mmCIF file of N, CA and C in Angstrom:
data_model
loop_
_atom_site.group_PDB
_atom_site.id
_atom_site.type_symbol
_atom_site.label_atom_id
_atom_site.label_comp_id
_atom_site.label_asym_id
_atom_site.label_seq_id
_atom_site.Cartn_x
_atom_site.Cartn_y
_atom_site.Cartn_z
ATOM 1 N N GLN A 26 -13.408 -60.552 27.195
ATOM 2 C CA GLN A 26 -12.884 -59.204 27.053
ATOM 3 C C GLN A 26 -11.918 -58.901 28.190
ATOM 4 N N VAL A 27 -10.853 -58.241 27.859
ATOM 5 C CA VAL A 27 -9.872 -57.825 28.856
ATOM 6 C C VAL A 27 -9.577 -56.346 28.626
ATOM 7 N N GLN A 28 -9.650 -55.565 29.676
ATOM 8 C CA GLN A 28 -9.268 -54.162 29.594
ATOM 9 C C GLN A 28 -7.979 -53.957 30.365
ATOM 10 N N LEU A 29 -7.055 -53.219 29.774
ATOM 11 C CA LEU A 29 -5.725 -53.047 30.350
ATOM 12 C C LEU A 29 -5.433 -51.577 30.597
ATOM 13 N N VAL A 30 -4.876 -51.280 31.754
ATOM 14 C CA VAL A 30 -4.520 -49.904 32.094
ATOM 15 C C VAL A 30 -3.099 -49.887 32.650
ATOM 16 N N GLU A 31 -2.203 -49.193 31.944
ATOM 17 C CA GLU A 31 -0.818 -49.083 32.390
ATOM 18 C C GLU A 31 -0.636 -47.895 33.321
ATOM 19 N N SER A 32 0.350 -47.998 34.169
ATOM 20 C CA SER A 32 0.743 -46.887 35.037
ATOM 21 C C SER A 32 2.202 -47.055 35.422
ATOM 22 N N GLY A 33 2.762 -45.999 35.994
ATOM 23 C CA GLY A 33 4.130 -46.089 36.498
ATOM 24 C C GLY A 33 5.175 -45.419 35.644
ATOM 25 N N GLY A 34 4.779 -44.890 34.503
ATOM 26 C CA GLY A 34 5.746 -44.195 33.670
ATOM 27 C C GLY A 34 6.166 -42.873 34.288
ATOM 28 N N GLY A 35 7.165 -42.260 33.678
ATOM 29 C CA GLY A 35 7.626 -40.965 34.175
ATOM 30 C C GLY A 35 8.967 -40.592 33.599
ATOM 31 N N LEU A 36 9.566 -39.580 34.216
ATOM 32 C CA LEU A 36 10.876 -39.087 33.808
ATOM 33 C C LEU A 36 11.923 -39.583 34.788
ATOM 34 N N VAL A 37 12.992 -40.159 34.271
ATOM 35 C CA VAL A 37 14.047 -40.702 35.119
ATOM 36 C C VAL A 37 15.389 -40.436 34.449
ATOM 37 N N GLN A 38 16.423 -40.305 35.255
ATOM 38 C CA GLN A 38 17.757 -40.114 34.703
ATOM 39 C C GLN A 38 18.336 -41.437 34.235
ATOM 40 N N ALA A 39 19.246 -41.361 33.305
ATOM 41 C CA ALA A 39 19.928 -42.560 32.834
ATOM 42 C C ALA A 39 20.553 -43.294 34.022
ATOM 43 N N GLY A 40 20.413 -44.615 34.000
ATOM 44 C CA GLY A 40 20.897 -45.430 35.097
ATOM 45 C C GLY A 40 19.854 -45.680 36.168
ATOM 46 N N GLY A 41 18.751 -44.966 36.089
ATOM 47 C CA GLY A 41 17.698 -45.114 37.082
ATOM 48 C C GLY A 41 16.768 -46.280 36.791
ATOM 49 N N SER A 42 15.717 -46.359 37.598
ATOM 50 C CA SER A 42 14.775 -47.480 37.503
ATOM 51 C C SER A 42 13.348 -46.976 37.529
ATOM 52 N N LEU A 43 12.486 -47.753 36.924
ATOM 53 C CA LEU A 43 11.045 -47.531 36.984
ATOM 54 C C LEU A 43 10.363 -48.888 37.003
ATOM 55 N N ARG A 44 9.178 -48.909 37.585
ATOM 56 C CA ARG A 44 8.357 -50.119 37.569
ATOM 57 C C ARG A 44 7.012 -49.780 36.958
ATOM 58 N N LEU A 45 6.721 -50.398 35.841
ATOM 59 C CA LEU A 45 5.436 -50.210 35.195
ATOM 60 C C LEU A 45 4.461 -51.282 35.673
ATOM 61 N N SER A 46 3.208 -50.889 35.770
ATOM 62 C CA SER A 46 2.156 -51.831 36.133
ATOM 63 C C SER A 46 1.102 -51.838 35.043
ATOM 64 N N CYS A 47 0.471 -52.977 34.881
ATOM 65 C CA CYS A 47 -0.622 -53.127 33.923
ATOM 66 C C CYS A 47 -1.758 -53.831 34.652
ATOM 67 N N ALA A 48 -2.785 -53.066 34.972
ATOM 68 C CA ALA A 48 -3.941 -53.620 35.679
ATOM 69 C C ALA A 48 -4.962 -54.100 34.663
ATOM 70 N N ALA A 49 -5.422 -55.319 34.854
ATOM 71 C CA ALA A 49 -6.352 -55.931 33.907
ATOM 72 C C ALA A 49 -7.703 -56.174 34.551
ATOM 73 N N SER A 50 -8.733 -55.994 33.785
ATOM 74 C CA SER A 50 -10.070 -56.366 34.231
ATOM 75 C C SER A 50 -10.444 -57.682 33.572
ATOM 76 N N GLY A 51 -11.397 -58.357 34.139
ATOM 77 C CA GLY A 51 -11.829 -59.611 33.541
ATOM 78 C C GLY A 51 -11.396 -60.805 34.362
ATOM 79 N N ARG A 52 -12.223 -61.788 34.381
ATOM 80 C CA ARG A 52 -11.978 -62.960 35.215
ATOM 81 C C ARG A 52 -10.932 -63.888 34.634
ATOM 82 N N THR A 53 -10.614 -63.731 33.343
ATOM 83 C CA THR A 53 -9.730 -64.697 32.695
ATOM 84 C C THR A 53 -8.301 -64.197 32.565
ATOM 85 N N PHE A 54 -7.938 -63.161 33.319
ATOM 86 C CA PHE A 54 -6.586 -62.599 33.214
ATOM 87 C C PHE A 54 -5.531 -63.673 33.381
ATOM 88 N N SER A 55 -5.724 -64.554 34.324
ATOM 89 C CA SER A 55 -4.691 -65.536 34.649
ATOM 90 C C SER A 55 -4.397 -66.489 33.497
ATOM 91 N N SER A 56 -5.299 -66.584 32.540
ATOM 92 C CA SER A 56 -5.084 -67.508 31.427
ATOM 93 C C SER A 56 -4.373 -66.851 30.245
ATOM 94 N N TYR A 57 -4.213 -65.541 30.276
ATOM 95 C CA TYR A 57 -3.646 -64.828 29.137
ATOM 96 C C TYR A 57 -2.128 -64.731 29.203
ATOM 97 N N ILE A 58 -1.535 -64.761 28.034
ATOM 98 C CA ILE A 58 -0.134 -64.397 27.888
ATOM 99 C C ILE A 58 -0.075 -62.876 27.872
ATOM 100 N N MET A 59 0.815 -62.319 28.689
ATOM 101 C CA MET A 59 0.934 -60.861 28.778
ATOM 102 C C MET A 59 2.246 -60.405 28.152
ATOM 103 N N GLY A 60 2.164 -59.296 27.451
ATOM 104 C CA GLY A 60 3.367 -58.758 26.822
ATOM 105 C C GLY A 60 3.512 -57.270 27.064
ATOM 106 N N TRP A 61 4.733 -56.799 26.958
ATOM 107 C CA TRP A 61 5.032 -55.363 26.982
ATOM 108 C C TRP A 61 5.684 -54.995 25.645
ATOM 109 N N PHE A 62 5.241 -53.880 25.113
ATOM 110 C CA PHE A 62 5.787 -53.336 23.881
ATOM 111 C C PHE A 62 6.114 -51.870 24.114
ATOM 112 N N ARG A 63 6.866 -51.291 23.198
ATOM 113 C CA ARG A 63 7.147 -49.858 23.313
ATOM 114 C C ARG A 63 7.245 -49.248 21.926
ATOM 115 N N GLN A 64 6.976 -47.954 21.893
ATOM 116 C CA GLN A 64 7.073 -47.225 20.634
ATOM 117 C C GLN A 64 7.712 -45.874 20.892
ATOM 118 N N ALA A 65 8.867 -45.665 20.291
ATOM 119 C CA ALA A 65 9.580 -44.387 20.391
ATOM 120 C C ALA A 65 9.117 -43.477 19.266
ATOM 121 N N PRO A 66 9.268 -42.179 19.441
ATOM 122 C CA PRO A 66 8.851 -41.241 18.393
ATOM 123 C C PRO A 66 9.517 -41.554 17.062
ATOM 124 N N GLY A 67 8.708 -41.638 16.022
ATOM 125 C CA GLY A 67 9.242 -41.878 14.690
ATOM 126 C C GLY A 67 9.643 -43.304 14.410
ATOM 127 N N LYS A 68 9.388 -44.196 15.362
ATOM 128 C CA LYS A 68 9.771 -45.602 15.183
ATOM 129 C C LYS A 68 8.554 -46.496 15.291
ATOM 130 N N GLU A 69 8.716 -47.708 14.793
ATOM 131 C CA GLU A 69 7.640 -48.681 14.899
ATOM 132 C C GLU A 69 7.588 -49.254 16.306
ATOM 133 N N ARG A 70 6.418 -49.733 16.647
ATOM 134 C CA ARG A 70 6.274 -50.389 17.936
ATOM 135 C C ARG A 70 7.117 -51.658 17.960
ATOM 136 N N GLU A 71 7.779 -51.902 19.080
ATOM 137 C CA GLU A 71 8.637 -53.078 19.175
ATOM 138 C C GLU A 71 8.327 -53.882 20.431
ATOM 139 N N PHE A 72 8.582 -55.161 20.318
ATOM 140 C CA PHE A 72 8.384 -56.088 21.428
ATOM 141 C C PHE A 72 9.431 -55.848 22.508
ATOM 142 N N VAL A 73 9.014 -55.948 23.756
ATOM 143 C CA VAL A 73 9.935 -55.798 24.880
ATOM 144 C C VAL A 73 10.063 -57.104 25.665
ATOM 145 N N ALA A 74 8.928 -57.661 26.073
ATOM 146 C CA ALA A 74 8.972 -58.884 26.885
ATOM 147 C C ALA A 74 7.599 -59.521 26.920
ATOM 148 N N HIS A 75 7.566 -60.827 27.212
ATOM 149 C CA HIS A 75 6.279 -61.466 27.480
ATOM 150 C C HIS A 75 6.422 -62.517 28.565
ATOM 151 N N ILE A 76 5.283 -62.895 29.121
ATOM 152 C CA ILE A 76 5.245 -63.851 30.211
ATOM 153 C C ILE A 76 4.013 -64.729 30.050
ATOM 154 N N ASN A 77 4.170 -66.019 30.307
ATOM 155 C CA ASN A 77 3.008 -66.900 30.151
ATOM 156 C C ASN A 77 2.162 -66.864 31.416
ATOM 157 N N TRP A 78 1.085 -67.642 31.410
ATOM 158 C CA TRP A 78 0.104 -67.549 32.485
ATOM 159 C C TRP A 78 0.684 -67.950 33.838
ATOM 160 N N SER A 79 1.615 -68.901 33.819
ATOM 161 C CA SER A 79 2.137 -69.426 35.078
ATOM 162 C C SER A 79 3.389 -68.707 35.553
ATOM 163 N N SER A 80 3.874 -67.766 34.763
ATOM 164 C CA SER A 80 5.128 -67.059 35.041
ATOM 165 C C SER A 80 6.366 -67.926 34.852
ATOM 166 N N LEU A 81 6.182 -69.136 34.386
ATOM 167 C CA LEU A 81 7.330 -70.028 34.210
ATOM 168 C C LEU A 81 8.095 -69.741 32.925
ATOM 169 N N VAL A 82 7.439 -69.075 31.999
ATOM 170 C CA VAL A 82 8.078 -68.783 30.715
ATOM 171 C C VAL A 82 8.096 -67.277 30.496
ATOM 172 N N THR A 83 9.283 -66.740 30.341
ATOM 173 C CA THR A 83 9.432 -65.321 30.003
ATOM 174 C C THR A 83 10.388 -65.201 28.827
ATOM 175 N N TYR A 84 10.258 -64.107 28.120
ATOM 176 C CA TYR A 84 11.109 -63.880 26.952
ATOM 177 C C TYR A 84 11.318 -62.386 26.805
ATOM 178 N N TYR A 85 12.552 -62.003 26.436
ATOM 179 C CA TYR A 85 12.909 -60.592 26.366
ATOM 180 C C TYR A 85 13.562 -60.246 25.034
ATOM 181 N N ALA A 86 13.357 -59.031 24.623
ATOM 182 C CA ALA A 86 14.114 -58.510 23.500
ATOM 183 C C ALA A 86 15.577 -58.371 23.929
ATOM 184 N N ASP A 87 16.469 -58.565 22.998
ATOM 185 C CA ASP A 87 17.899 -58.478 23.317
ATOM 186 C C ASP A 87 18.267 -57.116 23.913
ATOM 187 N N SER A 88 17.583 -56.094 23.470
ATOM 188 C CA SER A 88 17.927 -54.736 23.902
ATOM 189 C C SER A 88 17.646 -54.486 25.389
ATOM 190 N N VAL A 89 16.802 -55.331 26.001
ATOM 191 C CA VAL A 89 16.453 -55.108 27.408
ATOM 192 C C VAL A 89 16.856 -56.279 28.299
ATOM 193 N N LYS A 90 17.345 -57.333 27.710
ATOM 194 C CA LYS A 90 17.708 -58.533 28.474
ATOM 195 C C LYS A 90 18.750 -58.189 29.533
ATOM 196 N N GLY A 91 18.497 -58.655 30.742
ATOM 197 C CA GLY A 91 19.414 -58.377 31.842
ATOM 198 C C GLY A 91 19.126 -57.082 32.575
ATOM 199 N N ARG A 92 18.300 -56.231 32.001
ATOM 200 C CA ARG A 92 17.950 -54.951 32.637
ATOM 201 C C ARG A 92 16.481 -54.887 33.035
ATOM 202 N N PHE A 93 15.619 -55.505 32.252
ATOM 203 C CA PHE A 93 14.179 -55.470 32.513
ATOM 204 C C PHE A 93 13.721 -56.838 33.002
ATOM 205 N N THR A 94 12.708 -56.827 33.854
ATOM 206 C CA THR A 94 12.113 -58.066 34.348
ATOM 207 C C THR A 94 10.601 -57.966 34.272
ATOM 208 N N ILE A 95 9.990 -58.929 33.603
ATOM 209 C CA ILE A 95 8.531 -58.986 33.527
ATOM 210 C C ILE A 95 8.032 -59.974 34.583
ATOM 211 N N SER A 96 6.920 -59.634 35.192
ATOM 212 C CA SER A 96 6.332 -60.521 36.197
ATOM 213 C C SER A 96 4.826 -60.296 36.208
ATOM 214 N N ARG A 97 4.122 -61.133 36.933
ATOM 215 C CA ARG A 97 2.671 -60.990 37.028
ATOM 216 C C ARG A 97 2.205 -61.510 38.370
ATOM 217 N N ASP A 98 1.091 -60.966 38.805
ATOM 218 C CA ASP A 98 0.423 -61.433 40.014
ATOM 219 C C ASP A 98 -1.021 -61.707 39.612
ATOM 220 N N ASN A 99 -1.333 -62.962 39.392
ATOM 221 C CA ASN A 99 -2.672 -63.304 38.906
ATOM 222 C C ASN A 99 -3.747 -63.009 39.949
ATOM 223 N N ALA A 100 -3.391 -63.046 41.198
ATOM 224 C CA ALA A 100 -4.369 -62.741 42.242
ATOM 225 C C ALA A 100 -4.774 -61.270 42.204
ATOM 226 N N LYS A 101 -3.869 -60.433 41.713
ATOM 227 C CA LYS A 101 -4.142 -58.995 41.616
ATOM 228 C C LYS A 101 -4.472 -58.553 40.191
ATOM 229 N N ASN A 102 -4.541 -59.511 39.269
ATOM 230 C CA ASN A 102 -4.823 -59.177 37.866
ATOM 231 C C ASN A 102 -3.869 -58.107 37.345
ATOM 232 N N THR A 103 -2.602 -58.238 37.678
ATOM 233 C CA THR A 103 -1.640 -57.206 37.326
ATOM 234 C C THR A 103 -0.360 -57.818 36.757
ATOM 235 N N CYS A 104 0.154 -57.165 35.745
ATOM 236 C CA CYS A 104 1.432 -57.526 35.146
ATOM 237 C C CYS A 104 2.389 -56.359 35.366
ATOM 238 N N TYR A 105 3.669 -56.666 35.565
ATOM 239 C CA TYR A 105 4.649 -55.636 35.881
ATOM 240 C C TYR A 105 5.822 -55.680 34.913
ATOM 241 N N LEU A 106 6.473 -54.549 34.776
ATOM 242 C CA LEU A 106 7.739 -54.489 34.049
ATOM 243 C C LEU A 106 8.701 -53.659 34.880
ATOM 244 N N GLU A 107 9.644 -54.347 35.498
ATOM 245 C CA GLU A 107 10.673 -53.684 36.286
ATOM 246 C C GLU A 107 11.813 -53.314 35.350
ATOM 247 N N MET A 108 12.139 -52.029 35.308
ATOM 248 C CA MET A 108 13.150 -51.543 34.369
ATOM 249 C C MET A 108 14.301 -50.924 35.154
ATOM 250 N N ASN A 109 15.481 -51.492 35.008
ATOM 251 C CA ASN A 109 16.670 -51.007 35.691
ATOM 252 C C ASN A 109 17.721 -50.570 34.675
ATOM 253 N N SER A 110 18.704 -49.834 35.150
ATOM 254 C CA SER A 110 19.795 -49.360 34.288
ATOM 255 C C SER A 110 19.247 -48.736 33.012
ATOM 256 N N LEU A 111 18.288 -47.867 33.187
ATOM 257 C CA LEU A 111 17.622 -47.269 32.026
ATOM 258 C C LEU A 111 18.570 -46.405 31.211
ATOM 259 N N LYS A 112 18.338 -46.421 29.920
ATOM 260 C CA LYS A 112 19.145 -45.670 28.964
ATOM 261 C C LYS A 112 18.246 -44.692 28.208
ATOM 262 N N PRO A 113 18.828 -43.628 27.674
ATOM 263 C CA PRO A 113 18.003 -42.695 26.894
ATOM 264 C C PRO A 113 17.260 -43.383 25.754
ATOM 265 N N GLU A 114 17.856 -44.415 25.188
ATOM 266 C CA GLU A 114 17.180 -45.120 24.088
ATOM 267 C C GLU A 114 15.999 -45.963 24.550
ATOM 268 N N ASP A 115 15.770 -46.055 25.832
ATOM 269 C CA ASP A 115 14.573 -46.721 26.348
ATOM 270 C C ASP A 115 13.365 -45.782 26.352
ATOM 271 N N THR A 116 13.590 -44.523 26.041
ATOM 272 C CA THR A 116 12.493 -43.555 26.001
ATOM 273 C C THR A 116 11.461 -43.971 24.956
ATOM 274 N N ALA A 117 10.217 -44.088 25.398
ATOM 275 C CA ALA A 117 9.140 -44.549 24.519
ATOM 276 C C ALA A 117 7.830 -44.534 25.296
ATOM 277 N N VAL A 118 6.754 -44.739 24.558
ATOM 278 C CA VAL A 118 5.480 -45.067 25.191
ATOM 279 C C VAL A 118 5.436 -46.581 25.329
ATOM 280 N N TYR A 119 5.166 -47.035 26.542
ATOM 281 C CA TYR A 119 5.142 -48.463 26.826
ATOM 282 C C TYR A 119 3.703 -48.946 26.922
ATOM 283 N N TYR A 120 3.443 -50.051 26.239
ATOM 284 C CA TYR A 120 2.100 -50.622 26.199
ATOM 285 C C TYR A 120 2.129 -52.046 26.737
ATOM 286 N N CYS A 121 1.101 -52.399 27.485
ATOM 287 C CA CYS A 121 0.932 -53.815 27.795
ATOM 288 C C CYS A 121 -0.155 -54.373 26.885
ATOM 289 N N ALA A 122 -0.085 -55.667 26.683
ATOM 290 C CA ALA A 122 -1.017 -56.332 25.776
ATOM 291 C C ALA A 122 -1.267 -57.747 26.267
ATOM 292 N N ALA A 123 -2.383 -58.311 25.816
ATOM 293 C CA ALA A 123 -2.758 -59.659 26.231
ATOM 294 C C ALA A 123 -3.185 -60.477 25.026
ATOM 295 N N ARG A 124 -2.835 -61.751 25.064
ATOM 296 C CA ARG A 124 -3.302 -62.664 24.034
ATOM 297 C C ARG A 124 -3.655 -63.995 24.676
ATOM 298 N N ALA A 125 -4.570 -64.704 23.998
ATOM 299 C CA ALA A 125 -5.121 -65.910 24.601
ATOM 300 C C ALA A 125 -4.159 -67.091 24.533
ATOM 301 N N THR A 126 -3.443 -67.218 23.426
ATOM 302 C CA THR A 126 -2.553 -68.367 23.259
ATOM 303 C C THR A 126 -1.259 -67.917 22.599
ATOM 304 N N GLN A 127 -0.297 -68.823 22.569
ATOM 305 C CA GLN A 127 0.989 -68.528 21.949
ATOM 306 C C GLN A 127 0.851 -68.256 20.451
ATOM 307 N N LEU A 128 -0.193 -68.809 19.852
ATOM 308 C CA LEU A 128 -0.375 -68.679 18.408
ATOM 309 C C LEU A 128 -1.327 -67.546 18.017
ATOM 310 N N SER A 129 -1.961 -66.936 18.977
ATOM 311 C CA SER A 129 -2.924 -65.886 18.652
ATOM 312 C C SER A 129 -2.264 -64.520 18.665
ATOM 313 N N ARG A 130 -2.982 -63.562 18.138
ATOM 314 C CA ARG A 130 -2.489 -62.186 18.148
ATOM 315 C C ARG A 130 -2.703 -61.569 19.521
ATOM 316 N N TYR A 131 -1.990 -60.460 19.753
ATOM 317 C CA TYR A 131 -2.289 -59.662 20.936
ATOM 318 C C TYR A 131 -3.549 -58.865 20.606
ATOM 319 N N ASP A 132 -4.652 -59.284 21.185
ATOM 320 C CA ASP A 132 -5.933 -58.680 20.861
ATOM 321 C C ASP A 132 -6.303 -57.520 21.778
ATOM 322 N N TYR A 133 -5.692 -57.462 22.923
ATOM 323 C CA TYR A 133 -6.057 -56.447 23.905
ATOM 324 C C TYR A 133 -4.831 -55.597 24.242
ATOM 325 N N TRP A 134 -5.051 -54.282 24.224
ATOM 326 C CA TRP A 134 -3.958 -53.329 24.438
ATOM 327 C C TRP A 134 -4.374 -52.257 25.429
ATOM 328 N N GLY A 135 -3.412 -51.794 26.198
ATOM 329 C CA GLY A 135 -3.640 -50.651 27.058
ATOM 330 C C GLY A 135 -3.419 -49.360 26.291
ATOM 331 N N GLN A 136 -3.603 -48.245 27.001
ATOM 332 C CA GLN A 136 -3.489 -46.941 26.346
ATOM 333 C C GLN A 136 -2.049 -46.433 26.311
ATOM 334 N N GLY A 137 -1.183 -47.070 27.073
ATOM 335 C CA GLY A 137 0.227 -46.698 27.060
ATOM 336 C C GLY A 137 0.607 -45.767 28.191
ATOM 337 N N THR A 138 1.867 -45.824 28.570
ATOM 338 C CA THR A 138 2.413 -44.923 29.586
ATOM 339 C C THR A 138 3.779 -44.450 29.119
ATOM 340 N N GLN A 139 4.029 -43.154 29.263
ATOM 341 C CA GLN A 139 5.261 -42.562 28.744
ATOM 342 C C GLN A 139 6.418 -42.785 29.704
ATOM 343 N N VAL A 140 7.525 -43.243 29.149
ATOM 344 C CA VAL A 140 8.771 -43.356 29.886
ATOM 345 C C VAL A 140 9.808 -42.492 29.189
ATOM 346 N N THR A 141 10.387 -41.569 29.925
ATOM 347 C CA THR A 141 11.400 -40.681 29.373
ATOM 348 C C THR A 141 12.669 -40.797 30.211
ATOM 349 N N VAL A 142 13.767 -41.128 29.551
ATOM 350 C CA VAL A 142 15.037 -41.281 30.237
ATOM 351 C C VAL A 142 15.969 -40.165 29.775
ATOM 352 N N SER A 143 16.382 -39.333 30.701
ATOM 353 C CA SER A 143 17.258 -38.213 30.353
ATOM 354 C C SER A 143 18.719 -38.618 30.519
ATOM 355 N N SER A 144 19.557 -38.027 29.689
ATOM 356 C CA SER A 144 20.992 -38.370 29.737
ATOM 357 C C SER A 144 21.746 -37.451 30.684
#
């Protein structure tokens, strides 16, 4: 079992930055693939980024590539999403999630943190 708690959301002006954190409980955090997703009002949840257990493999949605950076600190059981050059269209609730393998579903989800980017 893995429990995830996001933090770091807030209100920021366009062009600004935020750093989201996802604190995980459980001894097996380091073995999980971690992902970030977001859901804007009236839209479906969409993939943002993921990172493998060793941090050697990361992948980003085209919409955030070059602006967002996913990272993790296995010693702290924490995953991060550094968001720069924020745009109003980045406004959404951001969720972190965990899955055991590349082929498995994201079985564990946090409660989400709101990010609002004003123009």
